[in-house]
PDB file of C-alpha atoms in Angstrom:
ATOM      1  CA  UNK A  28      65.882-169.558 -52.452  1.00 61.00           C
ATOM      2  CA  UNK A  29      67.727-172.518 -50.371  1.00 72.00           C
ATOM      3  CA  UNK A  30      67.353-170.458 -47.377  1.00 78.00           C
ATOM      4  CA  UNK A  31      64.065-170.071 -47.753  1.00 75.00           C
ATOM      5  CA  UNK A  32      63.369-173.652 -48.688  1.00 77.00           C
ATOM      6  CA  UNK A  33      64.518-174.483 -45.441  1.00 77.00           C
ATOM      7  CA  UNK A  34      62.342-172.046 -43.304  1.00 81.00           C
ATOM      8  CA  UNK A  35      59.091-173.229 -45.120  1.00 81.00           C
ATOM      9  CA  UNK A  36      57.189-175.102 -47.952  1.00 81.00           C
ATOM     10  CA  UNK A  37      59.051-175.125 -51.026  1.00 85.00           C
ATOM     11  CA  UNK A  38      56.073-174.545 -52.550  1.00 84.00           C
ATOM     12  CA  UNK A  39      55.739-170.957 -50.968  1.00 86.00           C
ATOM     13  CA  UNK A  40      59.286-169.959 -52.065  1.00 87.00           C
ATOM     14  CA  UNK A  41      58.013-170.784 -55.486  1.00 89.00           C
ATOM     15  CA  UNK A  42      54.892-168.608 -55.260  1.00 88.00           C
ATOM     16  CA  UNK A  43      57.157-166.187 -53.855  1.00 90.00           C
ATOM     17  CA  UNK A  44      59.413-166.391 -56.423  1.00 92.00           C
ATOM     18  CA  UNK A  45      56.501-165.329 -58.850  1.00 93.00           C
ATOM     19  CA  UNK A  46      56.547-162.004 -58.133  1.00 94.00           C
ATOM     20  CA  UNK A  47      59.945-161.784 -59.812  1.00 96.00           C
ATOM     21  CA  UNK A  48      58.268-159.585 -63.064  1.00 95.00           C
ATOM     22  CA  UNK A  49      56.872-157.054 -60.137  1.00 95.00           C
ATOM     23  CA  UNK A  50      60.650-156.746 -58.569  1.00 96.00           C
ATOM     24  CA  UNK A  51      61.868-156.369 -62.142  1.00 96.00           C
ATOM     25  CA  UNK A  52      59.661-153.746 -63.125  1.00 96.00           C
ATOM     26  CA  UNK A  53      60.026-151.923 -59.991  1.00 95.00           C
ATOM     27  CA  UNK A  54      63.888-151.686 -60.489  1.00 96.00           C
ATOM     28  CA  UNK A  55      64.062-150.514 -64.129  1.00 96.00           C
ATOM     29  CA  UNK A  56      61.475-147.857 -63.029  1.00 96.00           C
ATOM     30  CA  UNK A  57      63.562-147.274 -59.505  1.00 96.00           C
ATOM     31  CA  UNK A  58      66.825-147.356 -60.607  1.00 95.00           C
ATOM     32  CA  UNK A  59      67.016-146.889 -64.081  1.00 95.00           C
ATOM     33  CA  UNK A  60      64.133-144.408 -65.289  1.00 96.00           C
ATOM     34  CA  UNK A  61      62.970-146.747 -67.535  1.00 95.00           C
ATOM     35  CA  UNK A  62      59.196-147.198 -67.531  1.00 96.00           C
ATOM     36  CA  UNK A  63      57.176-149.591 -69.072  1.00 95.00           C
ATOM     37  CA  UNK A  64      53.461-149.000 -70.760  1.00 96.00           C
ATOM     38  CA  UNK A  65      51.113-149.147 -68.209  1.00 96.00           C
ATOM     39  CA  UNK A  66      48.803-151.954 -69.944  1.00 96.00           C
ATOM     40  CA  UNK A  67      52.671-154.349 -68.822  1.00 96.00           C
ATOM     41  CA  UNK A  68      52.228-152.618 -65.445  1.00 96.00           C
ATOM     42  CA  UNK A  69      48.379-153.846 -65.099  1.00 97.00           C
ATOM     43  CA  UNK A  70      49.102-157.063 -66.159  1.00 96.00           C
ATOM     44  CA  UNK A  71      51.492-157.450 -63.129  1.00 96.00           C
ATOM     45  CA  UNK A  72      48.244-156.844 -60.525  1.00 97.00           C
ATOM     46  CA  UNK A  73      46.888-160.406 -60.976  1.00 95.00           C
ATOM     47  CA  UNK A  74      50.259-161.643 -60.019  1.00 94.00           C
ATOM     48  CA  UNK A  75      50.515-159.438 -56.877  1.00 94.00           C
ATOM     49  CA  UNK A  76      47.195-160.425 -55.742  1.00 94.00           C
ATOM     50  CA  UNK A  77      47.614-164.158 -56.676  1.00 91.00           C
ATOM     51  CA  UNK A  78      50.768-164.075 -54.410  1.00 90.00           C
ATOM     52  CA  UNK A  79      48.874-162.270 -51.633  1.00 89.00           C
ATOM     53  CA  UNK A  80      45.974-165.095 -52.070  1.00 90.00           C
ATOM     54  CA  UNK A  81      48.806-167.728 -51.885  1.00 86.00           C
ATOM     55  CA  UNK A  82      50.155-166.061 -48.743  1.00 83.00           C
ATOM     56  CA  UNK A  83      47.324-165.497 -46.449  1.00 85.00           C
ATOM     57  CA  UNK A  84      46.263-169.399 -47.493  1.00 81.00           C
ATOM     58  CA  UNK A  85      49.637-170.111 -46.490  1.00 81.00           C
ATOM     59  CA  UNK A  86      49.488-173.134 -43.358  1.00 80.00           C
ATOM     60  CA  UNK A  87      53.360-173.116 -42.868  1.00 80.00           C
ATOM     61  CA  UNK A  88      53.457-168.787 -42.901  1.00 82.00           C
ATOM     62  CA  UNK A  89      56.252-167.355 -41.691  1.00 85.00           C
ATOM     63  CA  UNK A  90      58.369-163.974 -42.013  1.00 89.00           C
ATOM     64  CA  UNK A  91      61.607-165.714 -41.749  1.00 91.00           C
ATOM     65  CA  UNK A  92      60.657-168.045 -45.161  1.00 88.00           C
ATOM     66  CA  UNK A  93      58.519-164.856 -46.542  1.00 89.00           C
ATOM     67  CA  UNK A  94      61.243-162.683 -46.361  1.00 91.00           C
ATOM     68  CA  UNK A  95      64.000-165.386 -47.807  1.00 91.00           C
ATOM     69  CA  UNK A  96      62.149-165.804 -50.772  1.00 90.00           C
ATOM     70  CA  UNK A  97      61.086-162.230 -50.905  1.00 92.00           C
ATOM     71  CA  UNK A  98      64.542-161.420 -51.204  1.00 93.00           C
ATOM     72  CA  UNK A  99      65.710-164.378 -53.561  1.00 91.00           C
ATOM     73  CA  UNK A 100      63.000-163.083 -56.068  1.00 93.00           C
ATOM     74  CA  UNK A 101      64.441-159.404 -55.758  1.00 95.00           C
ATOM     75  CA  UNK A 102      67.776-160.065 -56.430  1.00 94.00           C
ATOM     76  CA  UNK A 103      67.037-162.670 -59.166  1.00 93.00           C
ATOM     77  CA  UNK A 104      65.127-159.758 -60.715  1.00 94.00           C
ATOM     78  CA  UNK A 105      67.733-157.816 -60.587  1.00 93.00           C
ATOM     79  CA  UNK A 106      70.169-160.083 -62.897  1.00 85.00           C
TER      80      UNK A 106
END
């Protein structure tokens, strides 16, 4: 999160930071065979999409900052 605060706008680490339910899912299923219902699983699309809205609209985009917070909102997930 800092690191990314400091390659670009705080508020895009926060949107970034959203996606945090997707990362967790993903490593339950990944890592621990532990699937959810798929109705949990839909519900994470609009979040997905609302992130890649919030990215393209982005002014201050870049991969450096994407990546930071990409990765701050993995391993938070994975807590």
């Amino acid at each position: 999160g800092v690191i990314s605060f400091g390659l670009g706008a705080i508020s895009f680490t926060h949107v970034l930071k959203a996606t945090e339910p997707v990362w967790s899912a993903l490593i339950s299923a990944a890592f621990f065979r532990e699937f959810l219902p798929l109705p949990v699983y839909a519900s994470l699309v609009p979040i997905i999409c609302g992130v890649g809205l919030a990215s393209l609209k982005e002014l201050t985009f870049s991969w450096m900052s994407f990546t930071a917070g990409t990765m701050s909102a993995v391993t938070s997930a994975a807590k």
